[in-house]
PDB file of C-alpha atoms in Angstrom:
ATOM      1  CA  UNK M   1       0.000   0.000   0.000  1.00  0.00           C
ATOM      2  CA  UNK M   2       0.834   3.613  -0.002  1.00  0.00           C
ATOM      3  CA  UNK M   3       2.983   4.860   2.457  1.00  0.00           C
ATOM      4  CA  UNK M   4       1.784   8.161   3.723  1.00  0.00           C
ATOM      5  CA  UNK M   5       3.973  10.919   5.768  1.00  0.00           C
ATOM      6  CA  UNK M   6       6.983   9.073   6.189  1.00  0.00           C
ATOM      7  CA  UNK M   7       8.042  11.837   8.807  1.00  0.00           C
ATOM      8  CA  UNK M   8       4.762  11.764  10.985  1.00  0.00           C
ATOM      9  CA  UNK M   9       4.906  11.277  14.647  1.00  0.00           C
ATOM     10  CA  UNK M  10       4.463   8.015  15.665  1.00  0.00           C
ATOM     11  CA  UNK M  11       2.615   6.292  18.304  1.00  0.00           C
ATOM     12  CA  UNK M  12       3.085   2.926  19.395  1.00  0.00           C
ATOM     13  CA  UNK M  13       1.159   0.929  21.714  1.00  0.00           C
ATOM     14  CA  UNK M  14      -0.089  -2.631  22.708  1.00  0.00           C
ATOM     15  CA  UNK M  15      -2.910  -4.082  21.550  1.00  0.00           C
ATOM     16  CA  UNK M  16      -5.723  -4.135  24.296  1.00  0.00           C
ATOM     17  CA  UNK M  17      -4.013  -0.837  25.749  1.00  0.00           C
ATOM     18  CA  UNK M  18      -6.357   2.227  25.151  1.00  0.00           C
ATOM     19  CA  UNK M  19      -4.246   5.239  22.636  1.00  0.00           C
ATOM     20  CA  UNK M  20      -4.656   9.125  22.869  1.00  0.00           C
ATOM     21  CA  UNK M  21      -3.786  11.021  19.541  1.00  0.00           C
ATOM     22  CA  UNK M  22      -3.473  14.867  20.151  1.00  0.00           C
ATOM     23  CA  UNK M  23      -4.072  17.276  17.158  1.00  0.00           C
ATOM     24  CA  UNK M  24      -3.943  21.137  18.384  1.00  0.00           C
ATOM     25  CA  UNK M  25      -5.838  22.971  15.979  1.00  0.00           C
ATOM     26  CA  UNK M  26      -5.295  26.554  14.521  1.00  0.00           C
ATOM     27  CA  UNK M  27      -8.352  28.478  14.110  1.00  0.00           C
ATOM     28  CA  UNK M  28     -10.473  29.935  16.877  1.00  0.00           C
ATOM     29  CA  UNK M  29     -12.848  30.474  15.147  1.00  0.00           C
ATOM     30  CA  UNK M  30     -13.425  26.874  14.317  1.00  0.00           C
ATOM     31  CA  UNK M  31     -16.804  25.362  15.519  1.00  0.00           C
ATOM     32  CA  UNK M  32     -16.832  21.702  14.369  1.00  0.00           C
ATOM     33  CA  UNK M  33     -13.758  18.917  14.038  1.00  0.00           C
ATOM     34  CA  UNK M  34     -13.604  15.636  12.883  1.00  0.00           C
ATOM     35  CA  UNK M  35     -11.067  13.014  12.843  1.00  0.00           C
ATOM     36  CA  UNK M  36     -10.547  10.490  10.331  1.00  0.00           C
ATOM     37  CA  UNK M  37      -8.318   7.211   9.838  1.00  0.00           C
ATOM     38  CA  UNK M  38      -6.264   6.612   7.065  1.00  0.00           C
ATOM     39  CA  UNK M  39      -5.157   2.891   6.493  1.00  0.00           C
ATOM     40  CA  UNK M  40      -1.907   2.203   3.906  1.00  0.00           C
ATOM     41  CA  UNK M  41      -3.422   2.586   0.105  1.00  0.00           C
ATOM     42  CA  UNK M  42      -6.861   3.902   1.260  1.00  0.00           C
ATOM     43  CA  UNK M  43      -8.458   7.286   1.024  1.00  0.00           C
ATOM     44  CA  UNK M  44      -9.364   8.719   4.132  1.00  0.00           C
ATOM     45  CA  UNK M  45     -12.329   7.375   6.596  1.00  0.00           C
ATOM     46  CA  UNK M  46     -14.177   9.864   8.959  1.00  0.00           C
ATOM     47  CA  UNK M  47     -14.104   8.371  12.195  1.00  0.00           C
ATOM     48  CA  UNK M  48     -16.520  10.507  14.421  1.00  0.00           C
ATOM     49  CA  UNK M  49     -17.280  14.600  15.035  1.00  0.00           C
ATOM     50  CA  UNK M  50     -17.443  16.835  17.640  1.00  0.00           C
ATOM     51  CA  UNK M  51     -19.300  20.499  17.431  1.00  0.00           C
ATOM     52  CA  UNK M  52     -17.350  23.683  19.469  1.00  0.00           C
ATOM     53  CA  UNK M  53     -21.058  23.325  22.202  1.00  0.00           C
ATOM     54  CA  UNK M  54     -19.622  20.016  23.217  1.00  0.00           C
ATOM     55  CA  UNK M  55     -16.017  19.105  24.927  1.00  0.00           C
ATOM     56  CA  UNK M  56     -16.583  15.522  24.750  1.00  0.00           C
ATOM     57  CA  UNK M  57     -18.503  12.384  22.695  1.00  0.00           C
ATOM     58  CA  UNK M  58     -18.465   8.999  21.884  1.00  0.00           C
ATOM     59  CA  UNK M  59     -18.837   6.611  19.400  1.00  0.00           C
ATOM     60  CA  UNK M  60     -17.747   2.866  19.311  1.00  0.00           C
ATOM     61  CA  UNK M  61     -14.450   2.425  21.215  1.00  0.00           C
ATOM     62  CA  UNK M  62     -13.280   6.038  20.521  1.00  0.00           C
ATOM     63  CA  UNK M  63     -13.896   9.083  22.112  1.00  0.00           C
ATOM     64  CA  UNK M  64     -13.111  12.780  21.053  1.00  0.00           C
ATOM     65  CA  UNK M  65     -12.068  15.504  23.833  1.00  0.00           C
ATOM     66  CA  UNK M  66     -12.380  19.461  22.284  1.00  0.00           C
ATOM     67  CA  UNK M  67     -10.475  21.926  25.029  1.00  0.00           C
ATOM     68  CA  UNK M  68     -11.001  25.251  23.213  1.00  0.00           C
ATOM     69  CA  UNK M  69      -9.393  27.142  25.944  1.00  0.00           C
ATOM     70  CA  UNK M  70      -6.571  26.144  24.190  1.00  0.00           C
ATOM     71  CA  UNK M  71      -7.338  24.631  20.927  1.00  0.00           C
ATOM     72  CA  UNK M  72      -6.881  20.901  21.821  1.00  0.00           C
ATOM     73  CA  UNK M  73      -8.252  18.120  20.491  1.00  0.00           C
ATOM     74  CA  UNK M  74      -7.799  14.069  21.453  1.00  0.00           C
ATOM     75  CA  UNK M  75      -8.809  10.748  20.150  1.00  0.00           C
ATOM     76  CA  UNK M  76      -9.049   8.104  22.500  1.00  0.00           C
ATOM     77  CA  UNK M  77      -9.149   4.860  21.471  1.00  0.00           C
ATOM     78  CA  UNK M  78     -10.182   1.952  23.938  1.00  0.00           C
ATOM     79  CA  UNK M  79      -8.841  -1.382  23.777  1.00  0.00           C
ATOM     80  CA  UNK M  80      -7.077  -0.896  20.754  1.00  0.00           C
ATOM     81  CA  UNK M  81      -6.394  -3.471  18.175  1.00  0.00           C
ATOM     82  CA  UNK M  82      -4.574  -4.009  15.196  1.00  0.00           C
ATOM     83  CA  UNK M  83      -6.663  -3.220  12.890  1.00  0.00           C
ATOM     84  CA  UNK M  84      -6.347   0.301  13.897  1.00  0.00           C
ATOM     85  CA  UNK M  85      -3.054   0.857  13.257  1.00  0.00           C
ATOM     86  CA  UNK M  86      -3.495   3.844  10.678  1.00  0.00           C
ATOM     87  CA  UNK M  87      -2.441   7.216  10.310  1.00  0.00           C
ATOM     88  CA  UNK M  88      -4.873   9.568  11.854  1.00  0.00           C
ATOM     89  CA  UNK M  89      -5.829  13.145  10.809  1.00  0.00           C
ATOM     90  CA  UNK M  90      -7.752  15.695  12.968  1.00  0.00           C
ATOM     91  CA  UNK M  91      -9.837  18.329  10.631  1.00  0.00           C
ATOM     92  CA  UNK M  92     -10.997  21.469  11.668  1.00  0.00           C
ATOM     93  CA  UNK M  93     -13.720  24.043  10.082  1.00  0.00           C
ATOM     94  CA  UNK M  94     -15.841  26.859  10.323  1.00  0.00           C
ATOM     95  CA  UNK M  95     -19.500  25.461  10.011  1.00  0.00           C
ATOM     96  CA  UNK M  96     -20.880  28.596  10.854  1.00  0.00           C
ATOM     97  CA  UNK M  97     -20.070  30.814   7.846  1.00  0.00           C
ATOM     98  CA  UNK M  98     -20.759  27.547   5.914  1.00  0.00           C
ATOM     99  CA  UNK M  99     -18.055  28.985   3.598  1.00  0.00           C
ATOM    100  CA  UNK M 100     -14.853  27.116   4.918  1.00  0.00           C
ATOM    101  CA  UNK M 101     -13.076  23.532   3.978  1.00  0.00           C
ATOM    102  CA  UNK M 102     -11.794  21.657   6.043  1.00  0.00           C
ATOM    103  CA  UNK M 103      -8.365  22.110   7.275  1.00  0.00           C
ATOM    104  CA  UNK M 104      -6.455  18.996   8.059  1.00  0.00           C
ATOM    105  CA  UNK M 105      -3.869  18.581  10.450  1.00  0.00           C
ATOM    106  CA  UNK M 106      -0.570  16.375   9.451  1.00  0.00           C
ATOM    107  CA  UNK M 107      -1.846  13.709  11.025  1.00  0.00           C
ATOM    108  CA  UNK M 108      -0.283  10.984  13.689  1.00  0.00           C
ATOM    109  CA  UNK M 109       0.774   7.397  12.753  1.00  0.00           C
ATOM    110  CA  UNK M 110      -0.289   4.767  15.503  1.00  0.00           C
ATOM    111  CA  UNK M 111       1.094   1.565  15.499  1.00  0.00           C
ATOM    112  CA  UNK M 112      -0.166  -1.891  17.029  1.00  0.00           C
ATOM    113  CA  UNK M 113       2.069  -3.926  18.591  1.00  0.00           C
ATOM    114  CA  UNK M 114       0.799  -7.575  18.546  1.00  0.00           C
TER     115      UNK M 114
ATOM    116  CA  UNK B   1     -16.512   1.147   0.843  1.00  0.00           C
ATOM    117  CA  UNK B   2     -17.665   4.815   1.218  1.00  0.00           C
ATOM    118  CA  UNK B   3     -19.319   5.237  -2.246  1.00  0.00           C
ATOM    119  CA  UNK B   4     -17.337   7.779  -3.846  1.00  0.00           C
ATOM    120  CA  UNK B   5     -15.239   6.317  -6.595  1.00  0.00           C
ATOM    121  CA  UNK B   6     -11.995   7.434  -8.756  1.00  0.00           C
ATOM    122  CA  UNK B   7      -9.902   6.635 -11.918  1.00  0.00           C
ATOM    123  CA  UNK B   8      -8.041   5.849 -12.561  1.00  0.00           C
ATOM    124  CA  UNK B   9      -6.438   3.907  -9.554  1.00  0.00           C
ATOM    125  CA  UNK B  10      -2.696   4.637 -10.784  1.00  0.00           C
ATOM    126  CA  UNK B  11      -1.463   6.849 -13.362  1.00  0.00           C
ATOM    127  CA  UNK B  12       1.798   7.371 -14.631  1.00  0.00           C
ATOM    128  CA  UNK B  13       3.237  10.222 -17.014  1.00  0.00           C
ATOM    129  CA  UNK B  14       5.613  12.720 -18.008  1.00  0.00           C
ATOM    130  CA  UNK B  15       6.613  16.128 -16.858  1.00  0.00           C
ATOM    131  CA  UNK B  16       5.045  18.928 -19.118  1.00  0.00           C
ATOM    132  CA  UNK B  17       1.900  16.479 -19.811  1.00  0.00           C
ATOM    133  CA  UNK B  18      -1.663  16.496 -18.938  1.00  0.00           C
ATOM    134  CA  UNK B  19      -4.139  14.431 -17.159  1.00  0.00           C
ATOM    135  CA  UNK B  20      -7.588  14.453 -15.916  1.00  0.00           C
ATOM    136  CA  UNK B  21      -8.330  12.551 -13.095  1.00  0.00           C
ATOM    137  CA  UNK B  22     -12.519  11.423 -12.474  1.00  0.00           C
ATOM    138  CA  UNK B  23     -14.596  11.184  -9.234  1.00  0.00           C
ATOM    139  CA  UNK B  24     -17.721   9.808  -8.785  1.00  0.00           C
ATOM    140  CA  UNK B  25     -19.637  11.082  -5.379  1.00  0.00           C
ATOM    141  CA  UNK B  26     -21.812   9.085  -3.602  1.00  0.00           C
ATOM    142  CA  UNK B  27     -25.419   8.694  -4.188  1.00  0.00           C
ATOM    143  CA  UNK B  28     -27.154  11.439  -3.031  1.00  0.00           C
ATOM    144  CA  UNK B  29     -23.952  14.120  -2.766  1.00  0.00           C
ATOM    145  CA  UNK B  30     -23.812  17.279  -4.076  1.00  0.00           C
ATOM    146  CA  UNK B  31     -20.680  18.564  -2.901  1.00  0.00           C
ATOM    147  CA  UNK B  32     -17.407  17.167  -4.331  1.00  0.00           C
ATOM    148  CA  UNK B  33     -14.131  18.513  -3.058  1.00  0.00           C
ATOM    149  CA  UNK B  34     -10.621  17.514  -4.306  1.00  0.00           C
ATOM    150  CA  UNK B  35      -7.044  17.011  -1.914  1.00  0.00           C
ATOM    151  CA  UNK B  36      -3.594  16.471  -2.722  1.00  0.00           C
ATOM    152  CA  UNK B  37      -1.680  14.248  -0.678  1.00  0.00           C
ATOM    153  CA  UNK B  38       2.070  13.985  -0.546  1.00  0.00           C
ATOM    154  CA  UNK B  39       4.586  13.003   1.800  1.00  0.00           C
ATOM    155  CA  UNK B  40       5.431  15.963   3.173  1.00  0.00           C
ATOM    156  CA  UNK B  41       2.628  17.710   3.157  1.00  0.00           C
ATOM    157  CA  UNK B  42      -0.092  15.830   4.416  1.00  0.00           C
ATOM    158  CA  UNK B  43      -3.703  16.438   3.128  1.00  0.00           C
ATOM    159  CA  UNK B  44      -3.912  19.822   1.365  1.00  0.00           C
ATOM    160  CA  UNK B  45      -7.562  21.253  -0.100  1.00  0.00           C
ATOM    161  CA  UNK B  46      -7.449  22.043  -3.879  1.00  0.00           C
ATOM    162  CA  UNK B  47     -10.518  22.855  -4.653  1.00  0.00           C
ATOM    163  CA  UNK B  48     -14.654  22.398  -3.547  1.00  0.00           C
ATOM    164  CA  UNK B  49     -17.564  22.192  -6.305  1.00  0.00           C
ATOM    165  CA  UNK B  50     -21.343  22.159  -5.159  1.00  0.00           C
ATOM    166  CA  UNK B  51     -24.391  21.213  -7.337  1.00  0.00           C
ATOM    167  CA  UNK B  52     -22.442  21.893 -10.354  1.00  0.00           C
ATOM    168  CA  UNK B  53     -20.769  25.863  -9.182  1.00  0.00           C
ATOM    169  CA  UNK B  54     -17.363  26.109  -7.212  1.00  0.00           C
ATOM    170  CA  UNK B  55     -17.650  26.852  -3.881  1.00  0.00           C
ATOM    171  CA  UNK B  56     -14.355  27.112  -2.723  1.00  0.00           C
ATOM    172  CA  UNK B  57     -10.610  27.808  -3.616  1.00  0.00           C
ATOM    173  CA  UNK B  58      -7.765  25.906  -1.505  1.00  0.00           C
ATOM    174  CA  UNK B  59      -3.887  25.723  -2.689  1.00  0.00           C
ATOM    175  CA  UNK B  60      -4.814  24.961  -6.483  1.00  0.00           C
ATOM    176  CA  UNK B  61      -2.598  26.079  -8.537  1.00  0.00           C
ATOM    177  CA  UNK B  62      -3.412  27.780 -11.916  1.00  0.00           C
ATOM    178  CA  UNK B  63      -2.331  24.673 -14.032  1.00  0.00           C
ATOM    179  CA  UNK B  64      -4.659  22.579 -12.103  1.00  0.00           C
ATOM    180  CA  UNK B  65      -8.486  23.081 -13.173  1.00  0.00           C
ATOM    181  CA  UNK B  66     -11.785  21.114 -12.055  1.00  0.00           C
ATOM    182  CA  UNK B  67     -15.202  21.072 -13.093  1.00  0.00           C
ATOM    183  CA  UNK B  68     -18.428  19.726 -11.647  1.00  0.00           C
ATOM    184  CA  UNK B  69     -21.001  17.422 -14.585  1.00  0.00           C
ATOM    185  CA  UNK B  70     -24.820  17.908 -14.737  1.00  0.00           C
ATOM    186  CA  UNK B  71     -24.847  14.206 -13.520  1.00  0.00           C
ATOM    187  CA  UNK B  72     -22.215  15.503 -10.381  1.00  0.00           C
ATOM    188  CA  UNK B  73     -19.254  13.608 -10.999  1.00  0.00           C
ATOM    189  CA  UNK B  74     -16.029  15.891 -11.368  1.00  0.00           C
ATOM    190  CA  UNK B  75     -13.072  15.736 -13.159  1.00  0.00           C
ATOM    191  CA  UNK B  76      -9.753  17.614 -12.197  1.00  0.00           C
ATOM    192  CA  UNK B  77      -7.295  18.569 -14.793  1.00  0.00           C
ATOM    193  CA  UNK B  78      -3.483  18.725 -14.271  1.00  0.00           C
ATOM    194  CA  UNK B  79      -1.332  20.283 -17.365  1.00  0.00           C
ATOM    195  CA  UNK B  80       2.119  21.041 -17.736  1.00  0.00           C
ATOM    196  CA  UNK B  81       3.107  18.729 -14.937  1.00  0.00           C
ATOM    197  CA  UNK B  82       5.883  18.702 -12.732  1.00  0.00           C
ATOM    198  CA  UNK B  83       7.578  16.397 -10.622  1.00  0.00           C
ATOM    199  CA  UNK B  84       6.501  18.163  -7.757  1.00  0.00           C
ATOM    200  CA  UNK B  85       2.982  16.863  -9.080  1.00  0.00           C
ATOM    201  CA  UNK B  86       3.618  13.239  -8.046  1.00  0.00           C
ATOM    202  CA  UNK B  87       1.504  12.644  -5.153  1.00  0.00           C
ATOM    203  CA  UNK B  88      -1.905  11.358  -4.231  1.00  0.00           C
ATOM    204  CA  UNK B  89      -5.110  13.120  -5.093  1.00  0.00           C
ATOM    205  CA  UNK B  90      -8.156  12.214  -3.584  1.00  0.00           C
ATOM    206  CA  UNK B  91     -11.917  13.155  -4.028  1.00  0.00           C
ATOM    207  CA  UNK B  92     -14.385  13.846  -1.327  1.00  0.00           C
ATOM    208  CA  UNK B  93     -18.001  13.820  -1.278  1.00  0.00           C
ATOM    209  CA  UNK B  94     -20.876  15.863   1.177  1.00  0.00           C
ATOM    210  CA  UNK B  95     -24.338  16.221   1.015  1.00  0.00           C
ATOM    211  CA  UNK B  96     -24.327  20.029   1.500  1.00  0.00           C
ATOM    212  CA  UNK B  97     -22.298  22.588   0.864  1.00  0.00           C
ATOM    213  CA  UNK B  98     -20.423  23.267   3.848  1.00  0.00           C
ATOM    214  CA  UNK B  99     -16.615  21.657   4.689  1.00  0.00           C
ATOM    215  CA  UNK B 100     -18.665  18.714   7.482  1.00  0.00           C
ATOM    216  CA  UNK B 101     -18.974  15.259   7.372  1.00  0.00           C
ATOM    217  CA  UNK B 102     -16.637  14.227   3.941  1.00  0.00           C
ATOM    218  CA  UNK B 103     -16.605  10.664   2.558  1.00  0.00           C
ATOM    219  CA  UNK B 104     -13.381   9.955   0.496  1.00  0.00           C
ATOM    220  CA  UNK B 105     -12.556   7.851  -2.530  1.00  0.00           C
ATOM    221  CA  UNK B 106      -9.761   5.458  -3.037  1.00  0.00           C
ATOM    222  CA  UNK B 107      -7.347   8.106  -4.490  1.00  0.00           C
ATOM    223  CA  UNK B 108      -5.758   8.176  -7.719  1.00  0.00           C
ATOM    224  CA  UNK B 109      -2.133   8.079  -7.475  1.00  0.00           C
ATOM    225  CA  UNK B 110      -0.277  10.169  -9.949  1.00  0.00           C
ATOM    226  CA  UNK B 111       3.544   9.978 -10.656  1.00  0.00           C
ATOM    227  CA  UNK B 112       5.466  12.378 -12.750  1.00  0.00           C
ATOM    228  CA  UNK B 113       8.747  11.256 -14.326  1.00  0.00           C
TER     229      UNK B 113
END
C-alpha cells in the first residue's frame, strides 16, 4: 500500500491498551472537528465529530475531547487493536459561515504492537 | 466502501503532460471537493464544487483546473506537470455545501517522471 507521511509522529502501543492522539488545531474560530483514519493505500475514513457546544462524545471504542481554551483536540481509542493501526488526521472548520473547507492537520501514525 | 469512486487507480506520465483525473460522489452528494496528498505535506484542499458551481478555492494552482457534470461527478485537470505533481489526489463527497462530514474515494495516485 501507499505509504503516507513518512516523517509523521508516531505512536506505538499494545494491543488491548487504550491510545490518545493529540491534534492542536489553529483556528479559533473553528466550531466543528472531525477526525478520520487513514489505512496504507486507502483514502481517508471519517471516524466521528465533535461540534465547538460540546467538549466531549463517543462513538464505538473512541472518544473525542475538544479543550477550546486552548485549541486541543484528542482521540481516545479503547482497547485498541490491530486493525487500527493507521495514520490519523484531525480536521478542523468553520461550520458557521458555511463557507470554509476543512483544514487537516498532518496527522499521527499509531502503530499496534501484537 | 464509502461510495465515492476514482480513476483511474494509478497513473503514470511525463513532466510537461496532462491528465484528468474522475470522481464519482456518492449517491445522493452534491458537494465534491478535491485534496492532494504527498509526503510531506499531508492532506492539502485544492478545490470544492457544489451542485455543479465552485464553492471554494484551496492551494490549487493555476495549471490545475476542475469542473463539476450535470450528472455531479467531477473531473480535475493537471497540465504542464511537474515532478513536484507526483503525489496522491483524492476526491471527497458531502451532502451540503459546507466543509462537514466528507466521505473519500480510493485516491488516484499520480507519478510524474
Amino acid at each position: 500500500g501507499e505509504s503516507v507521511g513518512l516523517h509523521l509522529p508516531t505512536l506505538s502501543v499494545q494491543e488491548g491498551d487504550n491510545s490518545i492522539i493529540n491534534c492542536a488545531y489553529s483556528n479559533s474560530a473553528s466550531d466543528y472537528f472531525i477526525w478520520y483514519k487513514q489505512e496504507s493505500g486507502k483514502g481517508p475514513q471519517f471516524i466521528i465529530d465533535i461540534r465547538s457546544n460540546m467538549d466531549k462524545r463517543q462513538g464505538q471504542r473512541v472518544t473525542v475531547l475538544l479543550n477550546k481554551t486552548v485549541k486541543h483536540l484528542s482521540l481516545q481509542i479503547a482497547a485498541t487493536q490491530p486493525g487500527d493501526s493507521a495514520v490519523y488526521f484531525c480536521a478542523e472548520n468553520i461550520e458557521a459561515t458555511g463557507n470554509t473547507p476543512l483544514v487537516f492537520g498532518k496527522g499521527t501514525r499509531l502503530s499496534v504492537i501484537a | 466502501d464509502s461510495g465515492v469512486t476514482q480513476t483511474p487507480k494509478h497513473l503514470i506520465t511525463a513532466t510537461g503532460q496532462r491528465v484528468t483525473l474522475r470522481c464519482s460522489p456518492r449517491s445522493g452528494d452534491l458537494s465534491v471537493y478535491w485534496y492532494q496528498q504527498s509526503l510531506d505535506q499531508g492532506l492539502q484542499f485544492l478545490i470544492q464544487y457544489y451542485n455543479g458551481e465552485e464553492r471554494a478555492k484551496g492551494n490549487i494552482l493555476e495549471r490545475f483546473s476542475a469542473q463539476q457534470f450535470p450528472d455531479l461527478h467531477s473531473e480535475l485537470n493537471l497540465s504542464s506537470l511537474e515532478l513536484g505533481d507526483s503525489a496522491l489526489y483524492f476526491c471527497a463527497s458531502s451532502v451540503g455545501p459546507t466543509g462537514g462530514e466528507q466521505y473519500f474515494g480510493p485516491g488516484t495516485r499520480l507519478t510524474v517522471t
